[in-house]
Amino acid sequence: MDSLDTQVLDAARRWAVAGHRFALVTVARTWGSAPRPPGAWMALRDDGLVQGSVSGGCLEDDLIARMAAGELAGETPQVVRYGVTAEEARRFGLPCGGTVELVIEPAPAAAQLEALATRIAAGQLALRTVDLATGITTVATGSRGDAMAWDGQRLVTVHGPAWRLLLIGAGQVSRFLAPMA
């Protein structure tokens, strides 16, 4: 989990405590060229405040407008696709005609966000699962072999410490390995 992801989680937790309505938006899948990879997420508050990014700016304005219009209200997560047609990709500024599929959680559970934050703060890997059919979100212990998964009904994201590389010494191997890392 990079620092941007931690910032999204922290903002969502603060907003939940303050009583703001907000949505979590996660990139579930991309086709073609896409500005952000699957797993990227953002928190979007009811007054248009945004933390994080799902497109580097291409789609955020439309999501803010949808939030203001009440389209992202309710309790059940939903899927939204951008860039399905070439005209739509141009309209939203998606590069090279790419397509982005987003999972939008209009009412994320504060308890689940706290559970996720607690695991991350303890240095643990966590799996966050969103079931679109039931609207239920769970947080479970993750392991190094876990990866993000999306089957169209269930989104699983991995959060927590990322792999790191520690090089010791300034020998020939380190000299060539460091630029690759």
JSON list of C-alpha atoms in Angstrom, two decimals, residues 4-173:
[
{"chain": "A", "resi": 4, "resn": "LEU", "atom": "CA", "xyz": [-1.54, 7.73, -1.56]},
{"chain": "A", "resi": 5, "resn": "ASP", "atom": "CA", "xyz": [-3.58, 4.68, -0.52]},
{"chain": "A", "resi": 6, "resn": "THR", "atom": "CA", "xyz": [-2.91, 5.43, 3.15]},
{"chain": "A", "resi": 7, "resn": "GLN", "atom": "CA", "xyz": [-4.05, 9.02, 2.58]},
{"chain": "A", "resi": 8, "resn": "VAL", "atom": "CA", "xyz": [-7.31, 7.78, 1.02]},
{"chain": "A", "resi": 9, "resn": "LEU", "atom": "CA", "xyz": [-7.99, 5.48, 3.96]},
{"chain": "A", "resi": 10, "resn": "ASP", "atom": "CA", "xyz": [-7.15, 8.20, 6.50]},
{"chain": "A", "resi": 11, "resn": "ALA", "atom": "CA", "xyz": [-9.44, 10.72, 4.76]},
{"chain": "A", "resi": 12, "resn": "ALA", "atom": "CA", "xyz": [-12.31, 8.22, 4.61]},
{"chain": "A", "resi": 13, "resn": "ARG", "atom": "CA", "xyz": [-11.94, 7.45, 8.31]},
{"chain": "A", "resi": 14, "resn": "ARG", "atom": "CA", "xyz": [-11.90, 11.16, 9.24]},
{"chain": "A", "resi": 15, "resn": "TRP", "atom": "CA", "xyz": [-14.94, 11.86, 7.08]},
{"chain": "A", "resi": 16, "resn": "ALA", "atom": "CA", "xyz": [-16.85, 8.94, 8.61]},
{"chain": "A", "resi": 17, "resn": "VAL", "atom": "CA", "xyz": [-16.15, 10.20, 12.13]},
{"chain": "A", "resi": 18, "resn": "ALA", "atom": "CA", "xyz": [-17.20, 13.74, 11.12]},
{"chain": "A", "resi": 19, "resn": "GLY", "atom": "CA", "xyz": [-20.49, 12.41, 9.73]},
{"chain": "A", "resi": 20, "resn": "HIS", "atom": "CA", "xyz": [-19.89, 13.26, 6.06]},
{"chain": "A", "resi": 21, "resn": "ARG", "atom": "CA", "xyz": [-21.44, 11.20, 3.32]},
{"chain": "A", "resi": 22, "resn": "PHE", "atom": "CA", "xyz": [-18.70, 9.85, 1.05]},
{"chain": "A", "resi": 23, "resn": "ALA", "atom": "CA", "xyz": [-17.99, 7.10, -1.44]},
{"chain": "A", "resi": 24, "resn": "LEU", "atom": "CA", "xyz": [-14.96, 4.92, -2.05]},
{"chain": "A", "resi": 25, "resn": "VAL", "atom": "CA", "xyz": [-14.11, 4.41, -5.71]},
{"chain": "A", "resi": 26, "resn": "THR", "atom": "CA", "xyz": [-11.72, 1.62, -6.78]},
{"chain": "A", "resi": 27, "resn": "VAL", "atom": "CA", "xyz": [-10.28, 0.85, -10.22]},
{"chain": "A", "resi": 28, "resn": "ALA", "atom": "CA", "xyz": [-11.41, -2.75, -10.70]},
{"chain": "A", "resi": 29, "resn": "ARG", "atom": "CA", "xyz": [-10.23, -3.35, -14.27]},
{"chain": "A", "resi": 30, "resn": "THR", "atom": "CA", "xyz": [-8.65, -1.54, -17.20]},
{"chain": "A", "resi": 31, "resn": "TRP", "atom": "CA", "xyz": [-8.39, -2.27, -20.90]},
{"chain": "A", "resi": 32, "resn": "GLY", "atom": "CA", "xyz": [-5.96, -0.57, -23.22]},
{"chain": "A", "resi": 33, "resn": "SER", "atom": "CA", "xyz": [-4.09, 2.41, -21.92]},
{"chain": "A", "resi": 34, "resn": "ALA", "atom": "CA", "xyz": [-5.26, 3.60, -18.50]},
{"chain": "A", "resi": 35, "resn": "PRO", "atom": "CA", "xyz": [-3.86, 6.37, -16.28]},
{"chain": "A", "resi": 36, "resn": "ARG", "atom": "CA", "xyz": [-4.12, 4.41, -12.99]},
{"chain": "A", "resi": 37, "resn": "PRO", "atom": "CA", "xyz": [-3.73, 0.66, -12.40]},
{"chain": "A", "resi": 38, "resn": "PRO", "atom": "CA", "xyz": [-6.33, -1.72, -10.99]},
{"chain": "A", "resi": 39, "resn": "GLY", "atom": "CA", "xyz": [-6.49, -1.33, -7.23]},
{"chain": "A", "resi": 40, "resn": "ALA", "atom": "CA", "xyz": [-6.04, 2.46, -7.29]},
{"chain": "A", "resi": 41, "resn": "TRP", "atom": "CA", "xyz": [-8.71, 4.14, -5.22]},
{"chain": "A", "resi": 42, "resn": "MET", "atom": "CA", "xyz": [-10.05, 7.42, -4.04]},
{"chain": "A", "resi": 43, "resn": "ALA", "atom": "CA", "xyz": [-12.43, 8.78, -1.45]},
{"chain": "A", "resi": 44, "resn": "LEU", "atom": "CA", "xyz": [-15.05, 11.26, -2.68]},
{"chain": "A", "resi": 45, "resn": "ARG", "atom": "CA", "xyz": [-16.92, 13.40, -0.18]},
{"chain": "A", "resi": 46, "resn": "ASP", "atom": "CA", "xyz": [-20.45, 14.77, -0.70]},
{"chain": "A", "resi": 47, "resn": "ASP", "atom": "CA", "xyz": [-19.14, 18.35, -1.02]},
{"chain": "A", "resi": 48, "resn": "GLY", "atom": "CA", "xyz": [-16.74, 17.39, -3.83]},
{"chain": "A", "resi": 49, "resn": "LEU", "atom": "CA", "xyz": [-13.57, 17.00, -1.77]},
{"chain": "A", "resi": 50, "resn": "VAL", "atom": "CA", "xyz": [-11.42, 14.20, -3.19]},
{"chain": "A", "resi": 51, "resn": "GLN", "atom": "CA", "xyz": [-8.52, 12.22, -1.77]},
{"chain": "A", "resi": 52, "resn": "GLY", "atom": "CA", "xyz": [-6.65, 9.89, -4.09]},
{"chain": "A", "resi": 53, "resn": "SER", "atom": "CA", "xyz": [-7.18, 9.27, -7.79]},
{"chain": "A", "resi": 54, "resn": "VAL", "atom": "CA", "xyz": [-8.67, 6.70, -10.14]},
{"chain": "A", "resi": 55, "resn": "SER", "atom": "CA", "xyz": [-7.67, 8.36, -13.40]},
{"chain": "A", "resi": 56, "resn": "GLY", "atom": "CA", "xyz": [-5.13, 11.08, -12.77]},
{"chain": "A", "resi": 57, "resn": "GLY", "atom": "CA", "xyz": [-7.89, 13.68, -13.25]},
{"chain": "A", "resi": 58, "resn": "CYS", "atom": "CA", "xyz": [-9.74, 12.42, -16.34]},
{"chain": "A", "resi": 59, "resn": "LEU", "atom": "CA", "xyz": [-12.76, 10.98, -14.52]},
{"chain": "A", "resi": 60, "resn": "GLU", "atom": "CA", "xyz": [-12.75, 12.70, -11.16]},
{"chain": "A", "resi": 61, "resn": "ASP", "atom": "CA", "xyz": [-14.79, 15.70, -12.37]},
{"chain": "A", "resi": 62, "resn": "ASP", "atom": "CA", "xyz": [-17.54, 13.43, -13.67]},
{"chain": "A", "resi": 63, "resn": "LEU", "atom": "CA", "xyz": [-17.58, 11.44, -10.42]},
{"chain": "A", "resi": 64, "resn": "ILE", "atom": "CA", "xyz": [-17.81, 14.68, -8.41]},
{"chain": "A", "resi": 65, "resn": "ALA", "atom": "CA", "xyz": [-20.77, 15.78, -10.58]},
{"chain": "A", "resi": 66, "resn": "ARG", "atom": "CA", "xyz": [-22.44, 12.38, -10.10]},
{"chain": "A", "resi": 67, "resn": "MET", "atom": "CA", "xyz": [-21.98, 12.65, -6.33]},
{"chain": "A", "resi": 68, "resn": "ALA", "atom": "CA", "xyz": [-23.47, 16.17, -6.31]},
{"chain": "A", "resi": 69, "resn": "ALA", "atom": "CA", "xyz": [-26.44, 14.98, -8.41]},
{"chain": "A", "resi": 70, "resn": "GLY", "atom": "CA", "xyz": [-27.14, 12.16, -5.94]},
{"chain": "A", "resi": 71, "resn": "GLU", "atom": "CA", "xyz": [-26.28, 9.39, -8.41]},
{"chain": "A", "resi": 72, "resn": "LEU", "atom": "CA", "xyz": [-23.81, 7.86, -5.96]},
{"chain": "A", "resi": 73, "resn": "ALA", "atom": "CA", "xyz": [-26.27, 7.63, -3.10]},
{"chain": "A", "resi": 74, "resn": "GLY", "atom": "CA", "xyz": [-27.70, 4.48, -1.59]},
{"chain": "A", "resi": 75, "resn": "GLU", "atom": "CA", "xyz": [-26.13, 1.55, 0.17]},
{"chain": "A", "resi": 76, "resn": "THR", "atom": "CA", "xyz": [-25.28, -0.94, -2.58]},
{"chain": "A", "resi": 77, "resn": "PRO", "atom": "CA", "xyz": [-21.96, -0.84, -4.43]},
{"chain": "A", "resi": 78, "resn": "GLN", "atom": "CA", "xyz": [-22.15, -0.33, -8.18]},
{"chain": "A", "resi": 79, "resn": "VAL", "atom": "CA", "xyz": [-19.98, -0.68, -11.27]},
{"chain": "A", "resi": 80, "resn": "VAL", "atom": "CA", "xyz": [-19.36, 2.22, -13.63]},
{"chain": "A", "resi": 81, "resn": "ARG", "atom": "CA", "xyz": [-17.43, 1.95, -16.90]},
{"chain": "A", "resi": 82, "resn": "TYR", "atom": "CA", "xyz": [-15.75, 4.83, -18.69]},
{"chain": "A", "resi": 83, "resn": "GLY", "atom": "CA", "xyz": [-14.31, 4.76, -22.19]},
{"chain": "A", "resi": 84, "resn": "VAL", "atom": "CA", "xyz": [-16.54, 2.01, -23.55]},
{"chain": "A", "resi": 85, "resn": "THR", "atom": "CA", "xyz": [-16.76, 3.87, -26.87]},
{"chain": "A", "resi": 86, "resn": "ALA", "atom": "CA", "xyz": [-14.07, 5.92, -28.63]},
{"chain": "A", "resi": 87, "resn": "GLU", "atom": "CA", "xyz": [-16.27, 9.03, -28.31]},
{"chain": "A", "resi": 88, "resn": "GLU", "atom": "CA", "xyz": [-16.60, 8.54, -24.56]},
{"chain": "A", "resi": 89, "resn": "ALA", "atom": "CA", "xyz": [-12.85, 7.94, -24.18]},
{"chain": "A", "resi": 90, "resn": "ARG", "atom": "CA", "xyz": [-12.21, 11.26, -25.98]},
{"chain": "A", "resi": 91, "resn": "ARG", "atom": "CA", "xyz": [-14.86, 13.10, -23.94]},
{"chain": "A", "resi": 92, "resn": "PHE", "atom": "CA", "xyz": [-13.30, 12.08, -20.63]},
{"chain": "A", "resi": 93, "resn": "GLY", "atom": "CA", "xyz": [-9.72, 12.35, -21.86]},
{"chain": "A", "resi": 94, "resn": "LEU", "atom": "CA", "xyz": [-8.82, 8.70, -21.43]},
{"chain": "A", "resi": 95, "resn": "PRO", "atom": "CA", "xyz": [-5.52, 8.14, -23.24]},
{"chain": "A", "resi": 96, "resn": "CYS", "atom": "CA", "xyz": [-5.35, 5.92, -26.32]},
{"chain": "A", "resi": 97, "resn": "GLY", "atom": "CA", "xyz": [-9.00, 4.89, -26.10]},
{"chain": "A", "resi": 98, "resn": "GLY", "atom": "CA", "xyz": [-8.54, 3.00, -22.82]},
{"chain": "A", "resi": 99, "resn": "THR", "atom": "CA", "xyz": [-11.43, 1.72, -20.72]},
{"chain": "A", "resi": 100, "resn": "VAL", "atom": "CA", "xyz": [-11.69, 1.91, -16.95]},
{"chain": "A", "resi": 101, "resn": "GLU", "atom": "CA", "xyz": [-14.12, -0.11, -14.82]},
{"chain": "A", "resi": 102, "resn": "LEU", "atom": "CA", "xyz": [-14.76, 1.31, -11.35]},
{"chain": "A", "resi": 103, "resn": "VAL", "atom": "CA", "xyz": [-16.43, -0.14, -8.26]},
{"chain": "A", "resi": 104, "resn": "ILE", "atom": "CA", "xyz": [-18.17, 2.60, -6.32]},
{"chain": "A", "resi": 105, "resn": "GLU", "atom": "CA", "xyz": [-19.10, 2.04, -2.68]},
{"chain": "A", "resi": 106, "resn": "PRO", "atom": "CA", "xyz": [-21.58, 4.81, -1.81]},
{"chain": "A", "resi": 107, "resn": "ALA", "atom": "CA", "xyz": [-21.73, 3.99, 1.90]},
{"chain": "A", "resi": 108, "resn": "PRO", "atom": "CA", "xyz": [-18.56, 2.27, 3.11]},
{"chain": "A", "resi": 109, "resn": "ALA", "atom": "CA", "xyz": [-18.79, 0.81, 6.60]},
{"chain": "A", "resi": 110, "resn": "ALA", "atom": "CA", "xyz": [-16.76, 2.83, 9.11]},
{"chain": "A", "resi": 111, "resn": "ALA", "atom": "CA", "xyz": [-16.09, -0.30, 11.19]},
{"chain": "A", "resi": 112, "resn": "GLN", "atom": "CA", "xyz": [-14.51, -2.05, 8.20]},
{"chain": "A", "resi": 113, "resn": "LEU", "atom": "CA", "xyz": [-12.33, 0.99, 7.47]},
{"chain": "A", "resi": 114, "resn": "GLU", "atom": "CA", "xyz": [-11.15, 0.97, 11.09]},
{"chain": "A", "resi": 115, "resn": "ALA", "atom": "CA", "xyz": [-10.42, -2.76, 10.90]},
{"chain": "A", "resi": 116, "resn": "LEU", "atom": "CA", "xyz": [-8.36, -2.20, 7.75]},
{"chain": "A", "resi": 117, "resn": "ALA", "atom": "CA", "xyz": [-6.47, 0.73, 9.31]},
{"chain": "A", "resi": 118, "resn": "THR", "atom": "CA", "xyz": [-5.73, -1.30, 12.45]},
{"chain": "A", "resi": 119, "resn": "ARG", "atom": "CA", "xyz": [-4.21, -4.16, 10.43]},
{"chain": "A", "resi": 120, "resn": "ILE", "atom": "CA", "xyz": [-2.12, -1.79, 8.32]},
{"chain": "A", "resi": 121, "resn": "ALA", "atom": "CA", "xyz": [-0.89, 0.10, 11.41]},
{"chain": "A", "resi": 122, "resn": "ALA", "atom": "CA", "xyz": [0.22, -3.25, 12.88]},
{"chain": "A", "resi": 123, "resn": "GLY", "atom": "CA", "xyz": [2.26, -3.95, 9.72]},
{"chain": "A", "resi": 124, "resn": "GLN", "atom": "CA", "xyz": [-0.05, -6.74, 8.55]},
{"chain": "A", "resi": 125, "resn": "LEU", "atom": "CA", "xyz": [-1.30, -7.49, 5.09]},
{"chain": "A", "resi": 126, "resn": "ALA", "atom": "CA", "xyz": [-5.08, -7.28, 4.77]},
{"chain": "A", "resi": 127, "resn": "LEU", "atom": "CA", "xyz": [-7.60, -8.40, 2.18]},
{"chain": "A", "resi": 128, "resn": "ARG", "atom": "CA", "xyz": [-10.62, -6.15, 1.71]},
{"chain": "A", "resi": 129, "resn": "THR", "atom": "CA", "xyz": [-13.53, -7.83, -0.07]},
{"chain": "A", "resi": 130, "resn": "VAL", "atom": "CA", "xyz": [-16.55, -6.02, -1.48]},
{"chain": "A", "resi": 131, "resn": "ASP", "atom": "CA", "xyz": [-19.46, -8.22, -2.57]},
{"chain": "A", "resi": 132, "resn": "LEU", "atom": "CA", "xyz": [-21.64, -6.26, -5.00]},
{"chain": "A", "resi": 133, "resn": "ALA", "atom": "CA", "xyz": [-24.56, -8.67, -4.76]},
{"chain": "A", "resi": 134, "resn": "THR", "atom": "CA", "xyz": [-24.96, -8.31, -0.99]},
{"chain": "A", "resi": 135, "resn": "GLY", "atom": "CA", "xyz": [-23.19, -5.00, -0.38]},
{"chain": "A", "resi": 136, "resn": "ILE", "atom": "CA", "xyz": [-21.17, -6.65, 2.40]},
{"chain": "A", "resi": 137, "resn": "THR", "atom": "CA", "xyz": [-17.54, -5.62, 2.89]},
{"chain": "A", "resi": 138, "resn": "THR", "atom": "CA", "xyz": [-15.11, -7.74, 4.88]},
{"chain": "A", "resi": 139, "resn": "VAL", "atom": "CA", "xyz": [-11.51, -7.35, 6.01]},
{"chain": "A", "resi": 140, "resn": "ALA", "atom": "CA", "xyz": [-9.39, -10.46, 6.54]},
{"chain": "A", "resi": 141, "resn": "THR", "atom": "CA", "xyz": [-5.75, -11.35, 7.07]},
{"chain": "A", "resi": 142, "resn": "GLY", "atom": "CA", "xyz": [-3.75, -11.40, 3.86]},
{"chain": "A", "resi": 143, "resn": "SER", "atom": "CA", "xyz": [-0.56, -13.18, 2.85]},
{"chain": "A", "resi": 144, "resn": "ARG", "atom": "CA", "xyz": [2.32, -12.45, 0.48]},
{"chain": "A", "resi": 145, "resn": "GLY", "atom": "CA", "xyz": [0.81, -14.55, -2.31]},
{"chain": "A", "resi": 146, "resn": "ASP", "atom": "CA", "xyz": [-2.48, -12.62, -2.38]},
{"chain": "A", "resi": 147, "resn": "ALA", "atom": "CA", "xyz": [-3.34, -10.44, -5.35]},
{"chain": "A", "resi": 148, "resn": "MET", "atom": "CA", "xyz": [-6.16, -8.15, -6.32]},
{"chain": "A", "resi": 149, "resn": "ALA", "atom": "CA", "xyz": [-9.09, -10.00, -7.91]},
{"chain": "A", "resi": 150, "resn": "TRP", "atom": "CA", "xyz": [-12.28, -8.91, -9.68]},
{"chain": "A", "resi": 151, "resn": "ASP", "atom": "CA", "xyz": [-14.84, -11.29, -11.18]},
{"chain": "A", "resi": 152, "resn": "GLY", "atom": "CA", "xyz": [-17.59, -8.78, -11.90]},
{"chain": "A", "resi": 153, "resn": "GLN", "atom": "CA", "xyz": [-19.38, -9.41, -8.59]},
{"chain": "A", "resi": 154, "resn": "ARG", "atom": "CA", "xyz": [-16.65, -9.54, -5.98]},
{"chain": "A", "resi": 155, "resn": "LEU", "atom": "CA", "xyz": [-13.70, -7.18, -5.62]},
{"chain": "A", "resi": 156, "resn": "VAL", "atom": "CA", "xyz": [-10.73, -8.23, -3.48]},
{"chain": "A", "resi": 157, "resn": "THR", "atom": "CA", "xyz": [-7.96, -5.70, -2.83]},
{"chain": "A", "resi": 158, "resn": "VAL", "atom": "CA", "xyz": [-4.71, -6.20, -0.93]},
{"chain": "A", "resi": 159, "resn": "HIS", "atom": "CA", "xyz": [-3.56, -3.55, 1.54]},
{"chain": "A", "resi": 160, "resn": "GLY", "atom": "CA", "xyz": [-0.56, -3.22, 3.83]},
{"chain": "A", "resi": 161, "resn": "PRO", "atom": "CA", "xyz": [3.21, -3.22, 3.60]},
{"chain": "A", "resi": 162, "resn": "ALA", "atom": "CA", "xyz": [4.67, -3.71, 0.14]},
{"chain": "A", "resi": 163, "resn": "TRP", "atom": "CA", "xyz": [7.73, -5.71, -0.81]},
{"chain": "A", "resi": 164, "resn": "ARG", "atom": "CA", "xyz": [10.96, -3.84, -0.24]},
{"chain": "A", "resi": 165, "resn": "LEU", "atom": "CA", "xyz": [14.49, -4.46, -1.42]},
{"chain": "A", "resi": 166, "resn": "LEU", "atom": "CA", "xyz": [17.43, -3.84, 0.88]},
{"chain": "A", "resi": 167, "resn": "LEU", "atom": "CA", "xyz": [20.88, -3.78, -0.71]},
{"chain": "A", "resi": 168, "resn": "ILE", "atom": "CA", "xyz": [23.87, -4.03, 1.58]},
{"chain": "A", "resi": 169, "resn": "GLY", "atom": "CA", "xyz": [27.31, -3.27, 0.25]},
{"chain": "A", "resi": 170, "resn": "ALA", "atom": "CA", "xyz": [28.58, -1.47, -2.81]},
{"chain": "A", "resi": 171, "resn": "GLY", "atom": "CA", "xyz": [29.84, -4.45, -4.77]},
{"chain": "A", "resi": 172, "resn": "GLN", "atom": "CA", "xyz": [29.38, -5.26, -8.45]},
{"chain": "A", "resi": 173, "resn": "VAL", "atom": "CA", "xyz": [26.01, -6.95, -7.92]}
]
